Coordinates of N, CA and C in Angstrom, one line a residue:
G1 N 124.4 25.1 -147.5 CA 124.1 24.0 -148.3 C 123.4 24.5 -149.6
A2 N 123.5 23.6 -150.7 CA 122.9 24.0 -151.9 C 121.4 23.8 -151.9
R3 N 120.7 24.7 -152.5 CA 119.2 24.5 -152.7 C 118.9 25.1 -154.0
A4 N 117.7 24.6 -154.5 CA 117.3 25.0 -155.8 C 117.0 26.5 -155.8
P5 N 117.6 27.3 -156.7 CA 117.3 28.7 -156.8 C 115.8 28.9 -157.1
I6 N 115.3 30.0 -156.5 CA 113.9 30.4 -156.8 C 113.9 31.7 -157.5
I7 N 113.1 31.8 -158.6 CA 113.1 33.1 -159.3 C 112.5 34.2 -158.4
R8 N 113.2 35.3 -158.3 CA 112.7 36.4 -157.5 C 112.8 37.7 -158.4
G9 N 111.6 38.1 -158.9 CA 111.6 39.4 -159.6 C 111.2 39.3 -161.0
W10 N 111.7 40.2 -161.8 CA 111.3 40.3 -163.2 C 111.9 39.1 -164.0
L11 N 111.1 38.3 -164.6 CA 111.6 37.1 -165.3 C 111.9 37.5 -166.8
E12 N 111.0 38.1 -167.4 CA 111.1 38.5 -168.8 C 110.2 39.7 -169.1
Y13 N 110.6 40.5 -170.1 CA 109.8 41.7 -170.3 C 110.1 42.3 -171.7
V14 N 109.2 43.2 -172.2 CA 109.3 43.9 -173.4 C 109.2 45.4 -173.2
S15 N 110.2 46.1 -173.7 CA 110.2 47.5 -173.3 C 110.6 48.4 -174.5
A16 N 110.4 49.7 -174.3 CA 110.8 50.7 -175.3 C 111.2 52.0 -174.6
T17 N 112.0 52.8 -175.2 CA 112.4 54.1 -174.6 C 112.2 55.2 -175.6
T18 N 112.1 56.5 -175.1 CA 111.9 57.6 -176.0 C 112.8 58.8 -175.4
S19 N 113.2 59.7 -176.3 CA 113.9 60.8 -175.8 C 113.0 61.9 -175.2
T20 N 111.7 61.8 -175.4 CA 110.8 62.7 -174.9 C 110.1 62.1 -173.7
W21 N 108.8 61.9 -173.8 CA 108.0 61.0 -172.8 C 106.8 60.5 -173.5
Y22 N 106.3 59.4 -172.9 CA 105.1 58.7 -173.4 C 103.9 59.3 -172.8
G23 N 102.8 59.5 -173.7 CA 101.6 60.1 -173.2 C 100.5 59.2 -172.7
E24 N 100.6 57.9 -173.0 CA 99.6 56.9 -172.5 C 100.0 55.6 -173.0
I25 N 99.6 54.5 -172.3 CA 99.7 53.2 -172.7 C 98.4 52.4 -172.4
T26 N 98.0 51.6 -173.3 CA 96.9 50.7 -173.0 C 97.2 49.3 -173.5
A27 N 97.0 48.3 -172.6 CA 97.3 46.9 -172.9 C 96.1 46.1 -172.7
T28 N 95.8 45.2 -173.6 CA 94.7 44.2 -173.4 C 95.2 42.8 -173.4
W29 N 94.8 42.0 -172.5 CA 95.3 40.6 -172.4 C 94.2 39.7 -171.8
T30 N 94.4 38.4 -171.9 CA 93.4 37.5 -171.3 C 94.0 36.8 -170.1
V31 N 93.1 36.7 -169.1 CA 93.6 36.0 -167.9 C 93.9 34.5 -168.2
P32 N 95.1 34.1 -167.9 CA 95.4 32.7 -168.2 C 94.8 31.7 -167.2
P33 N 94.9 30.4 -167.5 CA 94.4 29.4 -166.5 C 95.2 29.5 -165.2
Q34 N 94.7 29.0 -164.1 CA 95.5 29.1 -162.9 C 96.5 28.0 -162.9
P35 N 97.6 28.2 -162.1 CA 98.6 27.1 -162.1 C 98.0 25.8 -161.5
T36 N 98.7 24.7 -161.8 CA 98.2 23.4 -161.3 C 98.8 23.1 -160.0
T37 N 99.9 23.8 -159.6 CA 100.5 23.6 -158.3 C 100.4 24.8 -157.4
N38 N 100.4 24.7 -156.1 CA 100.4 25.8 -155.2 C 101.6 25.7 -154.3
E39 N 102.6 26.5 -154.5 CA 103.7 26.6 -153.6 C 103.9 28.0 -153.1
Y40 N 102.7 28.6 -152.8 CA 102.7 30.0 -152.3 C 103.5 31.0 -153.2
Q41 N 103.4 30.6 -154.5 CA 104.1 31.5 -155.5 C 103.3 32.7 -155.8
T42 N 103.9 33.8 -156.3 CA 103.3 35.0 -156.7 C 103.6 35.2 -158.2
L43 N 102.6 35.6 -159.0 CA 102.8 35.9 -160.4 C 102.2 37.2 -160.7
F44 N 102.9 38.1 -161.4 CA 102.4 39.4 -161.8 C 102.6 39.5 -163.3
F45 N 101.5 39.9 -164.0 CA 101.5 40.3 -165.4 C 101.1 41.7 -165.6
F46 N 101.9 42.5 -166.3 CA 101.5 43.9 -166.3 C 102.3 44.7 -167.5
P47 N 101.7 45.8 -167.9 CA 102.5 46.8 -168.6 C 102.8 47.9 -167.6
G48 N 103.7 48.9 -168.0 CA 104.0 49.9 -167.0 C 104.8 51.0 -167.6
F49 N 105.0 52.1 -166.8 CA 105.9 53.2 -167.1 C 106.9 53.4 -166.0
E50 N 108.2 53.7 -166.4 CA 109.2 54.2 -165.5 C 110.0 55.3 -166.1
D51 N 110.8 55.9 -165.3 CA 111.8 56.9 -165.8 C 113.1 56.3 -166.0
Y52 N 113.6 56.2 -167.2 CA 114.8 55.5 -167.5 C 116.0 56.1 -166.8
N53 N 116.0 57.4 -166.5 CA 117.2 58.0 -165.9 C 117.0 58.2 -164.4
D54 N 115.9 57.8 -163.9 CA 115.6 58.1 -162.5 C 114.6 57.0 -162.0
E55 N 115.1 55.8 -161.8 CA 114.2 54.6 -161.5 C 113.7 54.7 -160.1
L56 N 112.9 55.7 -159.8 CA 112.3 55.8 -158.4 C 111.1 54.9 -158.2
S57 N 110.3 54.7 -159.3 CA 109.1 54.0 -159.1 C 108.6 53.6 -160.5
I58 N 107.5 52.7 -160.4 CA 106.9 52.2 -161.6 C 105.4 52.4 -161.4
V59 N 104.6 52.8 -162.4 CA 103.2 52.7 -162.4 C 102.7 51.6 -163.3
Q60 N 101.8 50.8 -162.8 CA 101.5 49.6 -163.5 C 100.1 49.1 -163.1
P61 N 99.3 48.7 -164.1 CA 98.0 48.0 -163.9 C 98.4 46.5 -163.9
V62 N 98.1 45.8 -162.8 CA 98.6 44.4 -162.6 C 97.6 43.4 -162.5
L63 N 97.8 42.3 -163.2 CA 97.1 41.0 -163.0 C 97.9 40.2 -162.1
Q64 N 97.4 39.8 -160.9 CA 98.2 39.2 -159.9 C 97.6 37.9 -159.4
W65 N 98.5 37.0 -159.1 CA 98.2 35.6 -158.6 C 99.0 35.4 -157.3
Y66 N 98.3 35.4 -156.2 CA 98.9 35.0 -154.9 C 98.3 33.6 -154.6
A67 N 99.2 32.5 -154.7 CA 98.7 31.2 -154.5 C 98.0 31.1 -153.1
P68 N 96.8 30.4 -153.0 CA 96.2 29.6 -154.1 C 95.2 30.3 -154.9
G69 N 95.3 31.6 -155.1 CA 94.4 32.4 -156.0 C 93.2 32.9 -155.2
P70 N 92.2 33.5 -155.9 CA 92.1 33.6 -157.3 C 92.9 34.7 -157.9
W71 N 92.8 34.8 -159.3 CA 93.4 35.9 -160.0 C 92.7 37.2 -159.5
A72 N 93.5 38.3 -159.5 CA 92.9 39.6 -159.2 C 93.6 40.7 -159.9
L73 N 93.0 41.9 -160.0 CA 93.5 43.0 -160.7 C 93.7 44.1 -159.7
A74 N 94.8 44.9 -159.8 CA 95.0 46.1 -159.0 C 95.9 47.1 -159.7
S75 N 95.8 48.3 -159.4 CA 96.6 49.4 -160.0 C 97.7 49.8 -159.0
W76 N 98.9 49.8 -159.4 CA 100.0 50.0 -158.5 C 100.8 51.2 -158.8
N77 N 101.4 51.8 -157.8 CA 102.5 52.8 -157.9 C 103.5 52.4 -156.9
C78 N 104.6 51.8 -157.4 CA 105.6 51.1 -156.6 C 107.0 51.6 -156.9
C79 N 107.9 51.9 -156.1 CA 107.8 51.9 -154.7 C 108.6 53.1 -154.1
M80 N 108.0 54.3 -154.4 CA 108.6 55.5 -154.0 C 108.9 55.5 -152.5
Q81 N 110.2 55.7 -152.1 CA 110.6 55.7 -150.7 C 110.1 54.5 -150.0
G82 N 110.1 53.3 -150.7 CA 109.8 52.1 -150.1 C 108.3 51.9 -149.9
T83 N 107.5 52.8 -150.4 CA 106.0 52.7 -150.2 C 105.3 52.2 -151.5
V84 N 104.4 51.3 -151.3 CA 103.6 50.8 -152.4 C 102.2 51.3 -152.3
W85 N 101.7 52.0 -153.3 CA 100.3 52.4 -153.4 C 99.6 51.4 -154.3
E86 N 98.5 50.8 -153.7 CA 97.8 49.8 -154.5 C 96.3 50.0 -154.4
S87 N 95.6 50.0 -155.5 CA 94.2 50.2 -155.4 C 93.5 48.9 -154.9
L88 N 92.3 49.0 -154.5 CA 91.6 47.8 -154.0 C 91.4 46.8 -155.1
P89 N 91.9 45.5 -154.9 CA 91.8 44.5 -156.0 C 90.4 44.2 -156.4
V90 N 90.2 43.8 -157.6 CA 89.0 43.2 -158.1 C 89.3 41.8 -158.7
K91 N 88.3 40.9 -158.6 CA 88.6 39.5 -159.0 C 88.6 39.4 -160.5
A92 N 89.3 38.4 -160.9 CA 89.4 38.0 -162.3 C 89.4 36.5 -162.4
R93 N 88.8 36.0 -163.5 CA 88.8 34.5 -163.8 C 89.5 34.2 -165.1
P94 N 90.0 33.0 -165.2 CA 90.6 32.6 -166.5 C 89.7 32.8 -167.6
G95 N 90.2 33.4 -168.7 CA 89.4 33.8 -169.9 C 88.8 35.2 -169.9
D96 N 88.9 35.9 -168.7 CA 88.4 37.2 -168.7 C 89.4 38.1 -169.5
T97 N 88.8 39.2 -170.1 CA 89.6 40.2 -170.8 C 90.0 41.3 -169.9
I98 N 91.3 41.6 -169.9 CA 91.8 42.6 -169.0 C 92.3 43.8 -169.9
V99 N 92.0 45.0 -169.4 CA 92.5 46.2 -170.1 C 93.2 47.0 -169.0
G100 N 94.5 47.3 -169.2 CA 95.3 48.1 -168.3 C 95.7 49.4 -169.0
T101 N 95.4 50.5 -168.3 CA 95.7 51.8 -168.9 C 96.5 52.7 -168.0
I102 N 97.5 53.4 -168.5 CA 98.1 54.5 -167.7 C 98.0 55.8 -168.5
M103 N 97.3 56.8 -168.0 CA 97.0 58.0 -168.8 C 97.2 59.2 -167.9
P104 N 97.6 60.3 -168.6 CA 97.8 61.6 -167.9 C 96.5 62.3 -167.6
M105 N 96.5 63.0 -166.5 CA 95.3 63.8 -166.2 C 95.5 65.3 -166.5
C106 N 96.5 65.6 -167.2 CA 96.8 67.0 -167.7 C 96.3 67.2 -169.1
K107 N 96.1 68.5 -169.4 CA 95.7 68.8 -170.8 C 96.9 68.5 -171.8
K108 N 96.6 68.4 -173.0 CA 97.6 68.1 -174.1 C 98.5 69.3 -174.2
G109 N 99.7 69.0 -174.8 CA 100.6 70.1 -175.2 C 101.5 70.6 -174.1
L110 N 101.4 70.0 -172.9 CA 102.4 70.4 -171.8 C 103.7 69.7 -172.0
N111 N 104.8 70.3 -171.5 CA 106.1 69.7 -171.5 C 106.2 68.6 -170.5
Y112 N 105.3 68.7 -169.4 CA 105.4 67.7 -168.3 C 104.1 67.6 -167.7
C113 N 103.8 66.3 -167.3 CA 102.6 66.1 -166.5 C 102.9 65.3 -165.3
A114 N 102.5 65.8 -164.1 CA 102.8 65.2 -162.8 C 101.6 64.4 -162.3
D115 N 100.5 64.4 -163.0 CA 99.2 63.8 -162.5 C 98.8 62.7 -163.4
W116 N 98.9 61.5 -163.0 CA 98.6 60.3 -163.8 C 97.5 59.4 -163.2
K117 N 96.8 58.7 -164.0 CA 95.8 57.7 -163.5 C 96.2 56.3 -164.0
V118 N 96.1 55.3 -163.2 CA 96.3 53.9 -163.5 C 95.0 53.2 -163.4
I119 N 94.6 52.5 -164.5 CA 93.3 51.9 -164.5 C 93.5 50.4 -164.8
S120 N 92.9 49.5 -164.0 CA 92.9 48.1 -164.2 C 91.5 47.7 -164.4
E121 N 91.1 47.2 -165.6 CA 89.7 46.9 -165.8 C 89.5 45.5 -166.3
N122 N 88.5 44.8 -165.7 CA 88.1 43.5 -166.1 C 86.9 43.8 -167.1
K123 N 87.2 43.7 -168.4 CA 86.1 44.0 -169.4 C 85.0 43.0 -169.3
T124 N 85.3 41.8 -168.9 CA 84.3 40.7 -168.9 C 83.3 41.0 -167.8
T125 N 83.7 41.4 -166.6 CA 82.8 41.6 -165.5 C 82.4 43.1 -165.4
G126 N 83.1 44.0 -166.1 CA 82.8 45.4 -166.0 C 83.3 46.1 -164.7
R127 N 84.1 45.4 -163.9 CA 84.7 46.0 -162.7 C 86.0 46.6 -163.1
K128 N 86.3 47.8 -162.4 CA 87.6 48.4 -162.6 C 88.1 48.9 -161.3
T129 N 89.4 49.1 -161.2 CA 90.0 49.6 -160.0 C 91.2 50.5 -160.4
S130 N 91.2 51.7 -159.8 CA 92.1 52.7 -160.3 C 92.8 53.4 -159.2
L131 N 94.0 53.9 -159.5 CA 94.8 54.8 -158.7 C 94.6 56.2 -159.4
R132 N 94.0 57.2 -158.7 CA 93.7 58.4 -159.4 C 94.9 59.4 -159.5
K133 N 95.6 59.5 -158.3 CA 96.7 60.5 -158.3 C 97.9 59.7 -157.9
T134 N 98.8 59.5 -158.9 CA 100.0 58.8 -158.6 C 101.1 59.8 -158.3
L135 N 101.9 59.5 -157.4 CA 102.9 60.4 -156.9 C 104.1 60.4 -157.8
L136 N 104.5 61.5 -158.4 CA 105.7 61.7 -159.2 C 106.6 62.7 -158.5
E137 N 107.9 62.4 -158.5 CA 108.8 63.4 -158.0 C 109.7 63.8 -159.1
G138 N 109.1 64.5 -160.1 CA 109.9 64.9 -161.2 C 110.2 63.9 -162.3
Q139 N 109.6 62.7 -162.1 CA 109.9 61.7 -163.1 C 109.2 61.9 -164.4
V140 N 109.8 61.5 -165.5 CA 109.3 61.5 -166.8 C 109.1 60.1 -167.3
W141 N 107.9 59.8 -167.8 CA 107.7 58.4 -168.2 C 108.2 58.2 -169.7
N142 N 109.5 58.0 -169.7 CA 110.2 57.8 -171.0 C 110.6 56.3 -171.2
W143 N 110.2 55.4 -170.3 CA 110.5 54.0 -170.4 C 109.2 53.2 -170.3
A144 N 108.8 52.6 -171.4 CA 107.5 51.9 -171.4 C 107.7 50.4 -171.4
F145 N 106.9 49.7 -170.7 CA 106.9 48.3 -170.7 C 105.6 47.8 -171.2
G146 N 105.7 47.1 -172.4 CA 104.5 46.6 -173.0 C 104.0 45.3 -172.4
A147 N 104.9 44.5 -171.8 CA 104.5 43.3 -171.1 C 105.6 42.9 -170.2
V148 N 105.3 42.5 -168.9 CA 106.2 42.1 -168.0 C 105.7 40.9 -167.2
L149 N 106.5 39.9 -167.0 CA 106.2 38.8 -166.1 C 107.2 38.8 -164.9
E150 N 106.6 39.0 -163.8 CA 107.4 39.1 -162.5 C 106.9 38.0 -161.6
V151 N 107.8 37.2 -161.1 CA 107.4 36.1 -160.3 C 108.2 35.9 -159.0
Y152 N 107.6 35.3 -158.0 CA 108.3 35.0 -156.7 C 107.9 33.6 -156.3
G153 N 108.9 32.8 -155.8 CA 108.6 31.5 -155.2 C 108.2 30.5 -156.2
V154 N 108.6 30.6 -157.5 CA 108.3 29.6 -158.5 C 109.4 28.5 -158.4
R155 N 109.0 27.3 -158.1 CA 110.0 26.2 -157.9 C 109.9 25.2 -159.1
Q156 N 108.8 25.1 -159.8 CA 108.6 24.1 -160.9 C 107.7 24.8 -161.9
C157 N 107.8 24.2 -163.1 CA 107.1 24.8 -164.2 C 105.6 24.9 -164.0
S158 N 105.1 23.9 -163.3 CA 103.6 23.9 -163.0 C 103.2 25.0 -162.1
D159 N 104.1 25.8 -161.5 CA 103.8 26.9 -160.7 C 103.3 28.1 -161.6
F160 N 103.6 28.0 -162.9 CA 103.1 29.0 -163.9 C 101.7 28.6 -164.3
P161 N 101.0 29.5 -165.0 CA 99.7 29.2 -165.4 C 99.7 27.9 -166.3
A162 N 98.6 27.2 -166.3 CA 98.5 25.9 -167.0 C 98.3 26.1 -168.5
N163 N 99.0 27.1 -169.1 CA 99.0 27.2 -170.6 C 100.5 27.6 -170.9
N164 N 100.8 28.2 -172.0 CA 102.2 28.5 -172.2 C 102.6 29.9 -172.5
S165 N 101.6 30.8 -172.6 CA 101.9 32.2 -172.9 C 100.7 33.1 -172.6
V166 N 101.1 34.4 -172.5 CA 100.1 35.5 -172.4 C 100.4 36.5 -173.5
V167 N 99.5 36.9 -174.3 CA 99.7 37.9 -175.3 C 99.1 39.2 -174.9
F168 N 99.9 40.2 -174.9 CA 99.5 41.6 -174.7 C 99.3 42.3 -176.0
T169 N 98.2 42.9 -176.3 CA 98.0 43.8 -177.4 C 98.1 45.2 -176.9
V170 N 99.1 45.9 -177.4 CA 99.6 47.2 -176.7 C 99.5 48.4 -177.7
E171 N 98.9 49.5 -177.1 CA 98.9 50.8 -177.8 C 99.7 51.7 -177.0
L172 N 100.7 52.3 -177.6 CA 101.6 53.3 -176.9 C 101.5 54.6 -177.6
Y173 N 101.3 55.7 -176.8 CA 101.1 57.0 -177.4 C 102.2 58.0 -177.0
D174 N 102.5 58.9 -177.9 CA 103.6 59.9 -177.6 C 103.0 61.0 -176.7
Q175 N 103.9 62.0 -176.4 CA 103.5 63.0 -175.4 C 102.3 63.9 -176.0
N176 N 102.1 63.9 -177.3 CA 101.0 64.6 -177.9 C 99.7 63.7 -178.0
R177 N 99.8 62.5 -177.4 CA 98.7 61.5 -177.4 C 98.4 61.0 -178.8
Q178 N 99.5 61.0 -179.6 CA 99.3 60.3 -180.9 C 99.8 58.9 -180.8
L179 N 99.1 58.0 -181.4 CA 99.5 56.6 -181.4 C 100.8 56.4 -182.1
I180 N 101.7 55.7 -181.5 CA 103.0 55.4 -182.1 C 102.9 54.0 -182.8
S181 N 103.0 54.1 -184.2 CA 102.7 52.8 -185.0 C 103.7 51.7 -184.7
D182 N 105.0 52.1 -184.5 CA 106.0 51.1 -184.2 C 106.9 51.7 -183.1
P183 N 106.7 51.4 -181.8 CA 107.4 51.9 -180.7 C 108.9 51.4 -180.6
G184 N 109.2 50.4 -181.4 CA 110.5 49.8 -181.3 C 110.7 48.9 -180.0
W185 N 109.7 48.1 -179.8 CA 109.7 47.2 -178.6 C 110.9 46.3 -178.7
T186 N 111.5 46.1 -177.6 CA 112.7 45.2 -177.5 C 112.4 44.2 -176.3
G187 N 112.7 42.9 -176.6 CA 112.5 41.9 -175.6 C 113.7 41.6 -174.8
T188 N 113.5 41.5 -173.5 CA 114.6 41.1 -172.6 C 114.2 39.8 -172.0
P189 N 114.8 38.7 -172.5 CA 114.4 37.3 -172.1 C 114.9 36.9 -170.8
A190 N 114.3 35.8 -170.3 CA 114.8 35.2 -169.0 C 116.3 35.0 -169.1
A191 N 117.0 35.2 -168.0 CA 118.4 35.0 -167.9 C 118.8 33.5 -168.2
Q192 N 120.0 33.4 -168.8 CA 120.5 32.1 -169.1 C 120.6 31.3 -167.7
G193 N 120.2 30.0 -167.7 CA 120.4 29.2 -166.5 C 119.3 29.5 -165.5
T194 N 118.2 30.2 -165.9 CA 117.1 30.3 -164.9 C 116.5 29.0 -164.5
T195 N 116.4 28.8 -163.2 CA 115.8 27.6 -162.7 C 114.5 27.9 -162.0
P196 N 113.4 27.1 -162.2 CA 113.3 26.0 -163.1 C 113.4 26.4 -164.6
D197 N 113.9 25.5 -165.4 CA 114.1 25.7 -166.8 C 112.8 25.4 -167.6
C198 N 111.9 26.4 -167.8 CA 110.6 26.2 -168.4 C 110.7 26.7 -169.9
N199 N 109.6 26.8 -170.5 CA 109.6 27.3 -171.9 C 109.6 28.8 -172.1
Y200 N 110.6 29.4 -171.5 CA 110.6 30.9 -171.5 C 110.9 31.4 -172.9
G201 N 110.3 32.5 -173.2 CA 110.5 33.1 -174.6 C 109.7 34.3 -174.7
L202 N 110.0 35.1 -175.7 CA 109.3 36.3 -176.0 C 109.0 36.4 -177.5
N203 N 107.8 36.9 -177.9 CA 107.5 37.1 -179.3 C 107.1 38.6 -179.3
V204 N 107.9 39.4 -180.1 CA 107.7 40.9 -180.1 C 107.3 41.4 -181.4
T205 N 106.2 42.1 -181.5 CA 105.9 42.8 -182.7 C 105.6 44.3 -182.4
A206 N 105.2 45.1 -183.3 CA 104.9 46.5 -183.1 C 103.7 46.6 -182.1
T207 N 102.8 45.6 -182.2 CA 101.5 45.8 -181.4 C 101.2 44.6 -180.5
Q208 N 101.9 43.5 -180.6 CA 101.6 42.3 -179.8 C 102.9 41.8 -179.1
E209 N 102.8 41.7 -177.8 CA 104.0 41.3 -177.0 C 103.6 40.0 -176.2
T210 N 104.3 38.9 -176.5 CA 103.9 37.6 -176.0 C 105.0 37.2 -174.9
L211 N 104.5 36.9 -173.7 CA 105.4 36.3 -172.7 C 105.1 34.8 -172.6
E212 N 106.2 34.0 -172.8 CA 106.1 32.6 -172.8 C 106.8 32.0 -171.6
Y213 N 106.2 30.9 -171.1 CA 106.7 30.3 -169.8 C 106.5 28.8 -169.8

């Protein structure tokens, strides 16, 4: 029988690629209001790194909502061999300032770094939660995500936060840890015909990536 489709997975995102590898990413955003309805939906907002040629896993500092809440932060390495490494979550409230960072633990100037740290920090409360040693199997972080909205179990627009967007202010660094002034961010919008049909959209600049819903 027919039933309303439920969004499962990445809804919309902003990304960039490089022929070398990225040395660090830092994103700052504000925790949105909580949704007005509870349908056991899951919402994830995050930046991240992947290997464009070898999509084994993603490292990501995540703002997460598991209905009925509250908001929480955790650092993830997902999902090498089906395993999810997740740091102990810390709480977040609407209006809190979040800073997510993925940084190498190697010295500068190397051709490759296999040791990375993922930090999810609530600047408002001063709490942070980190993954210190993320497992890489030869991956190169050449695919950066400045902002991603990933959702599960959303059946109506009120399952999203009770505002209309989250703005990520993003700094992306090259393998020499130099700030890239214009990384060439590209938006990948929600698929045509996505149900429920809410106010999806992206606003992409060199430094600010906006996810709309």
